[in-house]
């Protein structure tokens, strides 16, 4: 990485454009890792977060003018809401923010974030940015800060997206530093997000070695796990609890229990320090033991979010899921016996889905004791994924579609009217939250509870007794 001596100090404004508040506003943890890396190189950094501003971010221009940055980094976390029943693109809002900043401060704008990294060249051109960074941004942004001041070579910066001789170049992403574990946080942001409700997020690891047909995580974060030291992550929790009273956390790893020994070490450290905090995370429904469940519960785990998708073995195999229907049922039984609330996320309509596999999943979900179910329909298609190829082969999309506008794979076998009827019927169940049907009611309840000071996740409130 560029040394502080070789790189004169630069003022960098990092902008979080993510205003999505469902299920709750998401703390810009990725920007904190970038901020820490830049500050370690001697740069001056500020974060502007649209969630900390009034609707429409009226204080954006004053903030830019007051700080007078040399470089503006814009984070695009998601390109859309991935909801096949009511898709919403976030890109127009991000583009408008970039245009407003450019109008008052014409310095280089660099785009980054996981949403950007899926469509780098396309978003780069559409938003008229000066640079982009795919993958981990720490190394690239520090190098860009040097480039702004000293004119370093663009082709040597890992993950850089830039123009060269009229075309868009994309350098291979950095294989080096990636933000994970504890990080110094902006006290104003912590206070602001805690006041908004929800949970404070935490990243214990990055990467996933699996290859589910629709998923972008392995491409974005790598197929190998990068694990944080569990004690350093708990240091972060302890600091946030002692300094800000934060007592509810969400581990944002793609799958918490992918790294079994880290999962145990994290929980044991929380127990050892007797921190009165609660936490939730995404789990894979496989290999969860009674001993693990008991330890996690003792450490404050109060909600398990299971990424299930389907409970039909042929579909699990076809979609590349690394577990079986029996793994799902056994995980549910273990969690229920431990009296740990759990929610299952189901995704209907992917390749090979038929009415029979749909009903198989519903009836197996009924066998899961005290389950809360979140049901979605339609798989978001991302470029160059196995799902993308299947969608072209099955005539769902044309090969020329760049997929920036949300496109979803929805099996024709189901039939639109039949699916609509079944979704409506399932939404009558009190423990099923069906996207495009009764899920909005939960969102409204969540908004009301948060305004009354409720923290943490809320789906436990619809758990069957
Ligand atoms: S296990 Fe989860 S994170 Fe990994 S590829 Fe599958 S869906 Fe993605």
Short mmCIF file of C-alpha atoms and ligand atoms in Angstrom, two decimals:
data_model
loop_
_atom_site.label_atom_id
_atom_site.label_comp_id
_atom_site.label_asym_id
_atom_site.label_seq_id
_atom_site.Cartn_x
_atom_site.Cartn_y
_atom_site.Cartn_z
CA UNK A 1 0.00 0.00 0.00
CA UNK A 2 1.12 3.59 -0.61
CA UNK A 3 3.04 4.96 2.37
CA UNK A 4 2.03 8.17 4.16
CA UNK A 5 5.32 9.79 3.16
CA UNK A 6 4.76 9.11 -0.56
CA UNK A 7 1.19 10.40 -0.39
CA UNK A 8 0.50 14.02 0.63
CA UNK A 9 -2.60 14.36 2.86
CA UNK A 10 -5.84 14.46 0.96
CA UNK A 11 -9.37 15.38 2.10
CA UNK A 12 -11.72 12.55 1.24
CA UNK A 13 -15.49 12.77 1.58
CA UNK A 14 -17.16 9.36 1.76
CA UNK A 15 -20.85 9.40 0.88
CA UNK A 16 -23.34 6.69 1.80
CA UNK A 17 -26.28 6.81 -0.63
CA UNK A 18 -28.22 3.93 0.91
CA UNK A 19 -31.51 5.34 2.23
CA UNK A 20 -33.35 1.99 2.37
CA UNK A 21 -35.00 1.69 5.78
CA UNK A 22 -36.48 -1.81 5.36
CA UNK A 23 -36.10 -3.70 7.66
CA UNK A 24 -34.05 -0.90 9.23
CA UNK A 25 -31.48 1.69 8.11
CA UNK A 26 -28.12 -0.02 7.57
CA UNK A 27 -25.08 1.48 9.28
CA UNK A 28 -22.37 2.23 6.64
CA UNK A 29 -19.83 -0.18 8.09
CA UNK A 30 -17.92 -0.48 4.79
CA UNK A 31 -17.25 3.26 4.84
CA UNK A 32 -15.88 2.99 8.37
CA UNK A 33 -13.30 0.44 7.19
CA UNK A 34 -12.36 2.79 4.34
CA UNK A 35 -12.19 5.74 6.70
CA UNK A 36 -9.86 3.82 9.04
CA UNK A 37 -7.58 2.80 6.15
CA UNK A 38 -7.41 6.35 4.77
CA UNK A 39 -6.81 7.92 8.17
CA UNK A 40 -4.00 5.45 8.83
CA UNK A 41 -2.37 6.92 5.72
CA UNK A 42 -2.67 10.45 7.10
CA UNK A 43 -5.70 11.58 5.10
CA UNK A 44 -8.54 13.65 6.47
CA UNK A 45 -11.88 11.87 6.07
CA UNK A 46 -15.53 12.75 6.60
CA UNK A 47 -18.62 10.66 6.03
CA UNK A 48 -21.85 12.11 4.66
CA UNK A 49 -24.74 9.72 5.14
CA UNK A 50 -28.14 10.41 3.59
CA UNK A 51 -29.79 8.61 6.53
CA UNK A 52 -28.41 11.26 8.87
CA UNK A 53 -29.95 14.01 6.77
CA UNK A 54 -33.51 15.21 6.19
CA UNK A 55 -35.40 13.69 3.22
CA UNK A 56 -33.75 14.87 -0.01
CA UNK A 57 -30.43 15.48 1.82
CA UNK A 58 -30.68 19.30 1.75
CA UNK A 59 -27.41 19.65 3.66
CA UNK A 60 -25.36 17.78 1.04
CA UNK A 61 -24.05 20.83 -0.82
CA UNK A 62 -23.25 22.79 2.37
CA UNK A 63 -21.37 19.74 3.69
CA UNK A 64 -19.35 19.42 0.49
CA UNK A 65 -18.53 23.13 0.39
CA UNK A 66 -17.56 23.25 4.06
CA UNK A 67 -15.21 20.25 3.86
CA UNK A 68 -13.85 21.07 0.38
CA UNK A 69 -12.76 17.50 -0.42
CA UNK A 70 -10.04 16.60 -2.93
CA UNK A 71 -11.79 13.31 -3.67
CA UNK A 72 -15.37 12.12 -3.21
CA UNK A 73 -16.05 8.42 -2.68
CA UNK A 74 -19.64 7.33 -3.27
CA UNK A 75 -20.87 4.01 -1.91
CA UNK A 76 -23.54 2.07 -3.81
CA UNK A 77 -24.37 -0.82 -1.53
CA UNK A 78 -27.33 -2.21 -3.45
CA UNK A 79 -28.61 -1.43 -6.93
CA UNK A 80 -32.22 -2.29 -6.08
CA UNK A 81 -34.43 -3.86 -3.42
CA UNK A 82 -34.33 -7.38 -5.02
CA UNK A 83 -38.09 -7.68 -4.49
CA UNK A 84 -39.64 -9.39 -7.50
CA UNK A 85 -43.13 -8.27 -6.48
CA UNK A 86 -42.31 -4.53 -6.25
CA UNK A 87 -38.84 -3.79 -7.67
CA UNK A 88 -37.28 -0.41 -6.89
CA UNK A 89 -33.95 0.76 -8.35
CA UNK A 90 -31.74 2.87 -6.08
CA UNK A 91 -29.47 4.13 -8.85
CA UNK A 92 -31.37 7.27 -9.95
CA UNK A 93 -31.15 8.62 -6.40
CA UNK A 94 -27.39 7.94 -6.26
CA UNK A 95 -26.84 9.55 -9.65
CA UNK A 96 -28.72 12.68 -8.57
CA UNK A 97 -26.54 12.96 -5.44
CA UNK A 98 -23.38 12.69 -7.55
CA UNK A 99 -24.61 15.40 -9.93
CA UNK A 100 -25.38 17.74 -7.03
CA UNK A 101 -21.91 17.29 -5.53
CA UNK A 102 -20.21 17.79 -8.88
CA UNK A 103 -22.13 21.03 -9.38
CA UNK A 104 -20.60 22.59 -6.27
CA UNK A 105 -17.22 20.84 -6.11
CA UNK A 106 -15.76 19.53 -9.39
CA UNK A 107 -13.25 17.06 -7.93
CA UNK A 108 -12.84 13.39 -8.91
CA UNK A 109 -15.75 11.16 -7.92
CA UNK A 110 -15.06 7.48 -7.31
CA UNK A 111 -17.86 4.91 -7.06
CA UNK A 112 -17.64 1.72 -5.04
CA UNK A 113 -19.59 -0.71 -2.91
CA UNK A 114 -21.04 -4.14 -3.53
CA UNK A 115 -23.86 -2.94 -5.80
CA UNK A 116 -21.40 -1.04 -7.96
CA UNK A 117 -19.02 -4.02 -8.10
CA UNK A 118 -21.68 -6.19 -9.76
CA UNK A 119 -22.16 -3.77 -12.69
CA UNK A 120 -18.96 -1.67 -12.64
CA UNK A 121 -18.54 -0.53 -16.24
CA UNK A 122 -22.26 0.01 -16.80
CA UNK A 123 -22.85 2.10 -13.64
CA UNK A 124 -19.56 3.94 -14.12
CA UNK A 125 -20.68 5.13 -17.55
CA UNK A 126 -24.29 5.76 -16.61
CA UNK A 127 -23.32 7.93 -13.66
CA UNK A 128 -20.49 9.71 -15.46
CA UNK A 129 -18.00 9.06 -12.64
CA UNK A 130 -14.26 9.71 -12.85
CA UNK A 131 -13.32 6.41 -11.22
CA UNK A 132 -14.79 3.31 -9.72
CA UNK A 133 -13.42 0.58 -7.49
CA UNK A 134 -14.56 -3.04 -7.57
CA UNK A 135 -14.09 -5.34 -4.61
CA UNK A 136 -12.33 -4.26 -1.42
CA UNK A 137 -11.76 -0.51 -1.55
CA UNK A 138 -9.16 0.07 1.16
CA UNK A 139 -6.04 -0.33 -0.98
CA UNK A 140 -7.52 1.28 -4.09
CA UNK A 141 -8.90 4.34 -2.32
CA UNK A 142 -5.59 5.02 -0.57
CA UNK A 143 -3.85 4.72 -3.94
CA UNK A 144 -6.43 7.01 -5.54
CA UNK A 145 -5.85 9.62 -2.86
CA UNK A 146 -2.19 9.51 -3.90
CA UNK A 147 -3.16 9.69 -7.56
CA UNK A 148 -5.21 12.83 -6.96
CA UNK A 149 -2.20 14.54 -5.35
CA UNK A 150 0.73 13.08 -7.25
CA UNK A 151 -0.62 11.51 -10.44
CA UNK A 152 0.18 7.84 -9.81
CA UNK A 153 -0.42 5.31 -12.59
CA UNK A 154 -4.05 4.22 -12.94
CA UNK A 155 -3.28 0.79 -14.31
CA UNK A 156 -1.41 -0.17 -11.13
CA UNK A 157 -4.36 0.41 -8.80
CA UNK A 158 -6.20 -2.81 -7.90
CA UNK A 159 -9.88 -2.89 -8.78
CA UNK A 160 -9.81 0.55 -10.41
CA UNK A 161 -12.40 1.38 -13.07
CA UNK A 162 -11.30 4.23 -15.34
CA UNK A 163 -11.31 5.57 -18.88
CA UNK A 164 -8.45 4.91 -21.22
CA UNK A 165 -8.38 5.83 -24.89
CA UNK A 166 -12.16 6.09 -25.06
CA UNK A 167 -12.95 2.77 -23.40
CA UNK A 168 -13.65 1.70 -19.81
CA UNK A 169 -10.88 -0.32 -18.16
CA UNK A 170 -11.46 -2.50 -15.09
CA UNK A 171 -8.36 -3.64 -13.19
CA UNK A 172 -8.46 -6.95 -11.29
CA UNK A 173 -9.69 -6.38 -7.71
CA UNK A 174 -7.43 -6.31 -4.71
CA UNK A 175 -6.67 -9.64 -3.08
CA UNK A 176 -5.35 -7.80 -0.04
CA UNK A 177 -6.85 -5.85 2.81
CA UNK A 178 -10.59 -6.24 3.36
CA UNK A 179 -12.50 -4.69 6.22
CA UNK A 180 -13.56 -7.22 8.82
CA UNK A 181 -13.88 -7.29 12.61
CA UNK A 182 -13.78 -4.34 14.98
CA UNK A 183 -13.28 -0.81 13.63
CA UNK A 184 -13.21 2.69 15.11
CA UNK A 185 -16.62 4.23 14.43
CA UNK A 186 -17.75 7.80 13.98
CA UNK A 187 -19.52 8.61 17.29
CA UNK A 188 -22.05 10.84 15.52
CA UNK A 189 -23.04 8.03 13.17
CA UNK A 190 -23.34 5.51 16.00
CA UNK A 191 -25.57 7.88 17.95
CA UNK A 192 -27.65 8.68 14.88
CA UNK A 193 -28.20 5.08 13.82
CA UNK A 194 -28.95 3.90 17.32
CA UNK A 195 -31.61 6.60 17.56
CA UNK A 196 -33.13 5.37 14.27
CA UNK A 197 -33.63 1.91 15.77
CA UNK A 198 -32.70 -1.51 14.49
CA UNK A 199 -29.35 -3.03 15.35
CA UNK A 200 -25.72 -2.03 15.08
CA UNK A 201 -24.01 -4.12 12.44
CA UNK A 202 -20.85 -6.11 12.77
CA UNK A 203 -18.74 -8.05 10.25
CA UNK A 204 -16.99 -11.16 11.56
CA UNK A 205 -15.92 -12.64 8.27
CA UNK A 206 -16.07 -12.20 4.52
CA UNK A 207 -16.35 -14.67 1.70
CA UNK A 208 -18.31 -17.83 0.95
CA UNK A 209 -16.98 -21.09 -0.53
CA UNK A 210 -20.38 -22.11 -1.92
CA UNK A 211 -21.93 -21.36 -5.29
CA UNK A 212 -25.71 -20.91 -5.12
CA UNK A 213 -26.89 -20.14 -8.63
CA UNK A 214 -28.13 -16.59 -8.03
CA UNK A 215 -25.71 -15.36 -5.39
CA UNK A 216 -23.15 -12.57 -5.80
CA UNK A 217 -21.38 -13.00 -2.44
CA UNK A 218 -18.60 -15.37 -3.58
CA UNK A 219 -17.74 -13.08 -6.51
CA UNK A 220 -17.85 -9.96 -4.34
CA UNK A 221 -16.12 -11.26 -1.24
CA UNK A 222 -14.11 -14.20 -2.51
CA UNK A 223 -14.52 -17.94 -2.18
CA UNK A 224 -12.13 -18.15 0.77
CA UNK A 225 -13.15 -17.06 4.23
CA UNK A 226 -11.39 -14.10 5.79
CA UNK A 227 -12.14 -14.32 9.50
CA UNK A 228 -11.78 -11.58 12.10
CA UNK A 229 -10.33 -12.36 15.48
CA UNK A 230 -13.43 -13.05 17.61
CA UNK A 231 -12.04 -11.11 20.58
CA UNK A 232 -11.51 -7.97 18.47
CA UNK A 233 -15.11 -8.15 17.27
CA UNK A 234 -16.30 -8.45 20.86
CA UNK A 235 -14.06 -5.46 21.76
CA UNK A 236 -16.15 -3.50 19.24
CA UNK A 237 -19.37 -4.67 20.89
CA UNK A 238 -18.07 -3.81 24.34
CA UNK A 239 -16.98 -0.33 23.23
CA UNK A 240 -20.34 0.36 21.61
CA UNK A 241 -22.17 -0.86 24.70
CA UNK A 242 -20.06 1.04 27.23
CA UNK A 243 -19.73 4.28 25.26
CA UNK A 244 -23.12 4.47 23.56
CA UNK A 245 -25.42 2.03 25.34
CA UNK A 246 -25.82 -0.04 22.15
CA UNK A 247 -27.07 -3.47 23.17
CA UNK A 248 -28.49 -4.97 19.96
CA UNK A 249 -26.27 -6.20 17.13
CA UNK A 250 -26.66 -7.80 13.71
CA UNK A 251 -23.79 -9.88 12.34
CA UNK A 252 -23.92 -9.08 8.62
CA UNK A 253 -21.76 -12.00 7.41
CA UNK A 254 -23.31 -13.87 4.50
CA UNK A 255 -23.50 -16.96 6.76
CA UNK A 256 -22.54 -16.73 10.46
CA UNK A 257 -22.02 -20.46 11.03
CA UNK A 258 -19.76 -21.06 8.02
CA UNK A 259 -16.73 -20.78 10.30
CA UNK A 260 -17.63 -23.09 13.16
CA UNK A 261 -14.66 -22.40 15.39
CA UNK A 262 -15.04 -18.62 15.04
CA UNK A 263 -18.78 -18.91 15.74
CA UNK A 264 -17.98 -20.71 19.00
CA UNK A 265 -15.13 -18.37 19.97
CA UNK A 266 -17.32 -15.30 19.40
CA UNK A 267 -20.10 -16.65 21.62
CA UNK A 268 -17.73 -17.85 24.35
CA UNK A 269 -16.07 -14.42 24.45
CA UNK A 270 -19.44 -12.70 24.85
CA UNK A 271 -20.33 -15.10 27.68
CA UNK A 272 -16.93 -14.63 29.34
CA UNK A 273 -17.32 -10.84 29.39
CA UNK A 274 -20.93 -11.06 30.61
CA UNK A 275 -22.02 -8.36 28.20
CA UNK A 276 -25.79 -7.81 28.42
CA UNK A 277 -26.28 -7.57 24.66
CA UNK A 278 -28.50 -9.31 22.09
CA UNK A 279 -27.49 -10.31 18.60
CA UNK A 280 -28.87 -11.92 15.46
CA UNK A 281 -27.30 -13.20 12.24
CA UNK A 282 -27.88 -15.15 9.03
CA UNK A 283 -27.34 -18.88 9.47
CA UNK A 284 -27.13 -21.86 7.16
CA UNK A 285 -29.63 -24.59 8.13
CA UNK A 286 -27.02 -27.28 8.40
CA UNK A 287 -25.08 -28.91 11.20
CA UNK A 288 -26.54 -26.81 14.01
CA UNK A 289 -26.15 -28.78 17.23
CA UNK A 290 -27.97 -28.49 20.55
CA UNK A 291 -24.69 -27.52 22.24
CA UNK A 292 -24.06 -24.70 19.75
CA UNK A 293 -27.61 -23.44 20.04
CA UNK A 294 -27.34 -23.39 23.86
CA UNK A 295 -24.01 -21.52 23.77
CA UNK A 296 -25.24 -18.99 21.21
CA UNK A 297 -28.38 -18.40 23.23
CA UNK A 298 -26.39 -17.91 26.43
CA UNK A 299 -24.24 -15.33 24.60
CA UNK A 300 -27.29 -13.24 23.69
CA UNK A 301 -28.47 -14.68 20.37
CA UNK A 302 -32.17 -13.86 20.22
CA UNK A 303 -33.04 -14.54 16.59
CA UNK A 304 -31.74 -16.96 13.95
CA UNK A 305 -32.34 -15.99 10.32
CA UNK A 306 -32.09 -19.12 8.18
CA UNK A 307 -31.32 -18.76 4.47
CA UNK A 308 -33.38 -21.70 3.21
CA UNK A 309 -34.87 -20.74 -0.21
CA UNK A 310 -36.58 -24.11 -0.78
CA UNK A 311 -37.19 -27.35 1.14
CA UNK A 312 -37.32 -29.55 -1.94
CA UNK A 313 -34.21 -31.70 -2.42
CA UNK A 314 -34.18 -31.63 -6.25
CA UNK A 315 -34.36 -27.83 -6.19
CA UNK A 316 -31.77 -27.51 -3.43
CA UNK A 317 -29.39 -29.50 -5.63
CA UNK A 318 -30.28 -27.55 -8.76
CA UNK A 319 -29.86 -24.19 -7.05
CA UNK A 320 -26.46 -25.22 -5.64
CA UNK A 321 -27.55 -25.05 -2.01
CA UNK A 322 -25.08 -26.88 0.26
CA UNK A 323 -27.71 -28.57 2.45
CA UNK A 324 -30.66 -30.94 2.20
CA UNK A 325 -34.33 -30.73 3.15
CA UNK A 326 -33.60 -32.94 6.16
CA UNK A 327 -30.85 -30.50 7.23
CA UNK A 328 -33.46 -27.73 7.25
CA UNK A 329 -35.94 -29.77 9.30
CA UNK A 330 -33.28 -30.90 11.77
CA UNK A 331 -31.99 -27.32 12.21
CA UNK A 332 -35.55 -26.17 12.90
CA UNK A 333 -36.07 -28.92 15.47
CA UNK A 334 -32.80 -28.12 17.26
CA UNK A 335 -33.59 -24.40 17.39
CA UNK A 336 -37.14 -25.00 18.60
CA UNK A 337 -35.92 -27.34 21.36
CA UNK A 338 -33.45 -24.64 22.43
CA UNK A 339 -36.35 -22.15 22.41
CA UNK A 340 -34.39 -19.95 20.02
CA UNK A 341 -36.66 -17.89 17.73
CA UNK A 342 -35.87 -18.51 14.08
CA UNK A 343 -37.12 -17.20 10.75
CA UNK A 344 -36.85 -19.07 7.46
CA UNK A 345 -36.37 -17.15 4.21
CA UNK A 346 -38.03 -18.92 1.28
CA UNK A 347 -37.63 -17.99 -2.36
CA UNK A 348 -40.22 -19.36 -4.77
CA UNK A 349 -40.04 -19.49 -8.54
CA UNK A 350 -36.42 -20.28 -9.39
CA UNK A 351 -35.37 -22.67 -12.17
CA UNK A 352 -37.17 -26.00 -11.95
CA UNK A 353 -39.86 -24.78 -9.52
CA UNK A 354 -43.21 -26.44 -10.14
CA UNK A 355 -46.47 -26.37 -8.24
CA UNK A 356 -45.43 -29.70 -6.70
CA UNK A 357 -42.07 -28.37 -5.40
CA UNK A 358 -43.85 -25.23 -4.18
CA UNK A 359 -46.32 -27.31 -2.14
CA UNK A 360 -43.54 -29.61 -0.95
CA UNK A 361 -41.73 -26.60 0.49
CA UNK A 362 -44.90 -25.25 2.11
CA UNK A 363 -45.75 -28.57 3.75
CA UNK A 364 -42.18 -29.07 4.99
CA UNK A 365 -42.15 -25.53 6.38
CA UNK A 366 -45.29 -26.56 8.28
CA UNK A 367 -43.26 -29.36 9.89
CA UNK A 368 -40.78 -26.81 11.30
CA UNK A 369 -41.88 -26.09 14.86
CA UNK A 370 -42.74 -22.47 15.68
CA UNK A 371 -41.21 -21.15 12.46
CA UNK A 372 -41.61 -17.59 11.22
CA UNK A 373 -41.52 -17.64 7.41
CA UNK A 374 -40.55 -14.85 5.02
CA UNK A 375 -41.62 -15.76 1.49
CA UNK A 376 -40.39 -14.07 -1.68
CA UNK A 377 -41.14 -14.84 -5.31
CA UNK A 378 -38.72 -14.45 -8.21
CA UNK A 379 -34.91 -14.66 -8.19
CA UNK A 380 -33.02 -11.47 -9.03
CA UNK A 381 -30.79 -12.21 -12.03
CA UNK A 382 -27.23 -10.92 -11.79
CA UNK A 383 -24.73 -10.89 -14.66
CA UNK A 384 -22.59 -13.95 -15.39
CA UNK A 385 -24.26 -16.14 -12.76
CA UNK A 386 -25.59 -19.65 -13.50
CA UNK A 387 -29.06 -18.13 -13.06
CA UNK A 388 -28.25 -15.59 -15.78
CA UNK A 389 -27.42 -18.39 -18.21
CA UNK A 390 -30.56 -20.32 -17.23
CA UNK A 391 -32.71 -17.22 -17.73
CA UNK A 392 -31.33 -16.73 -21.26
CA UNK A 393 -31.74 -20.42 -22.12
CA UNK A 394 -35.31 -20.43 -20.81
CA UNK A 395 -36.19 -17.30 -22.79
CA UNK A 396 -36.83 -15.10 -19.72
CA UNK A 397 -34.42 -12.40 -20.88
CA UNK A 398 -32.41 -11.60 -23.98
CA UNK A 399 -28.65 -12.09 -24.00
CA UNK A 400 -28.16 -8.35 -24.58
CA UNK A 401 -30.00 -7.32 -21.38
CA UNK A 402 -27.47 -5.65 -19.03
CA UNK A 403 -29.73 -6.45 -16.01
CA UNK A 404 -29.24 -3.04 -14.44
CA UNK A 405 -33.01 -2.68 -14.45
CA UNK A 406 -34.09 -5.41 -12.02
CA UNK A 407 -34.95 -8.68 -13.81
CA UNK A 408 -36.27 -11.75 -12.02
CA UNK A 409 -36.42 -15.43 -12.89
CA UNK A 410 -39.93 -16.72 -12.24
CA UNK A 411 -40.66 -20.27 -13.29
CA UNK A 412 -43.39 -20.41 -15.93
CA UNK A 413 -44.53 -23.73 -14.47
CA UNK A 414 -46.24 -21.92 -11.59
CA UNK A 415 -48.54 -19.70 -13.65
CA UNK A 416 -49.10 -16.09 -12.59
CA UNK A 417 -52.71 -16.54 -11.42
CA UNK A 418 -51.97 -19.71 -9.46
CA UNK A 419 -48.99 -18.08 -7.75
CA UNK A 420 -51.00 -15.00 -6.88
CA UNK A 421 -53.72 -17.12 -5.30
CA UNK A 422 -51.28 -19.22 -3.28
CA UNK A 423 -49.37 -16.16 -2.06
CA UNK A 424 -52.64 -14.60 -0.92
CA UNK A 425 -53.63 -17.79 0.91
CA UNK A 426 -50.25 -18.12 2.61
CA UNK A 427 -50.37 -14.50 3.72
CA UNK A 428 -53.44 -15.34 5.83
CA UNK A 429 -51.23 -17.41 8.12
CA UNK A 430 -50.07 -15.39 11.10
CA UNK A 431 -46.50 -16.76 10.98
CA UNK A 432 -45.99 -16.20 7.21
CA UNK A 433 -44.82 -12.85 5.87
CA UNK A 434 -45.35 -12.85 2.11
CA UNK A 435 -43.69 -10.17 -0.04
CA UNK A 436 -46.25 -8.14 -1.94
CA UNK A 437 -48.99 -9.33 0.42
CA UNK A 438 -48.87 -8.99 4.22
CA UNK A 439 -45.16 -8.13 4.60
CA UNK A 440 -46.00 -4.44 4.47
CA UNK A 441 -48.09 -4.82 7.62
CA UNK A 442 -44.99 -6.05 9.48
CA UNK A 443 -43.03 -3.10 8.11
CA UNK A 444 -45.68 -0.68 9.36
CA UNK A 445 -45.65 -2.34 12.78
CA UNK A 446 -41.84 -2.17 12.78
CA UNK A 447 -41.90 1.55 11.99
CA UNK A 448 -44.34 2.20 14.81
CA UNK A 449 -42.34 0.15 17.33
CA UNK A 450 -39.08 1.83 16.35
CA UNK A 451 -40.63 5.26 16.80
CA UNK A 452 -41.49 4.08 20.31
CA UNK A 453 -37.89 3.12 20.99
CA UNK A 454 -37.90 -0.61 20.18
CA UNK A 455 -34.48 -1.92 19.14
CA UNK A 456 -33.39 -5.09 17.40
CA UNK A 457 -35.27 -7.27 14.93
CA UNK A 458 -39.04 -7.53 15.21
CA UNK A 459 -40.15 -10.70 13.48
CA UNK A 460 -39.98 -12.58 16.79
CA UNK A 461 -43.26 -10.84 17.62
CA UNK A 462 -45.14 -12.97 15.11
CA UNK A 463 -43.58 -16.23 16.31
CA UNK A 464 -46.21 -18.91 16.96
CA UNK A 465 -46.64 -19.82 20.63
S1 LIG B 1 -24.37 -20.11 0.95
FE1 LIG B 1 -25.33 -18.07 1.01
S2 LIG B 1 -23.66 -16.63 0.67
FE2 LIG B 1 -22.91 -18.63 0.04
S3 LIG B 1 -23.32 -18.73 -2.16
FE3 LIG B 1 -25.09 -19.65 -1.13
S4 LIG B 1 -26.57 -17.95 -0.86
FE4 LIG B 1 -24.54 -17.07 -1.32
#
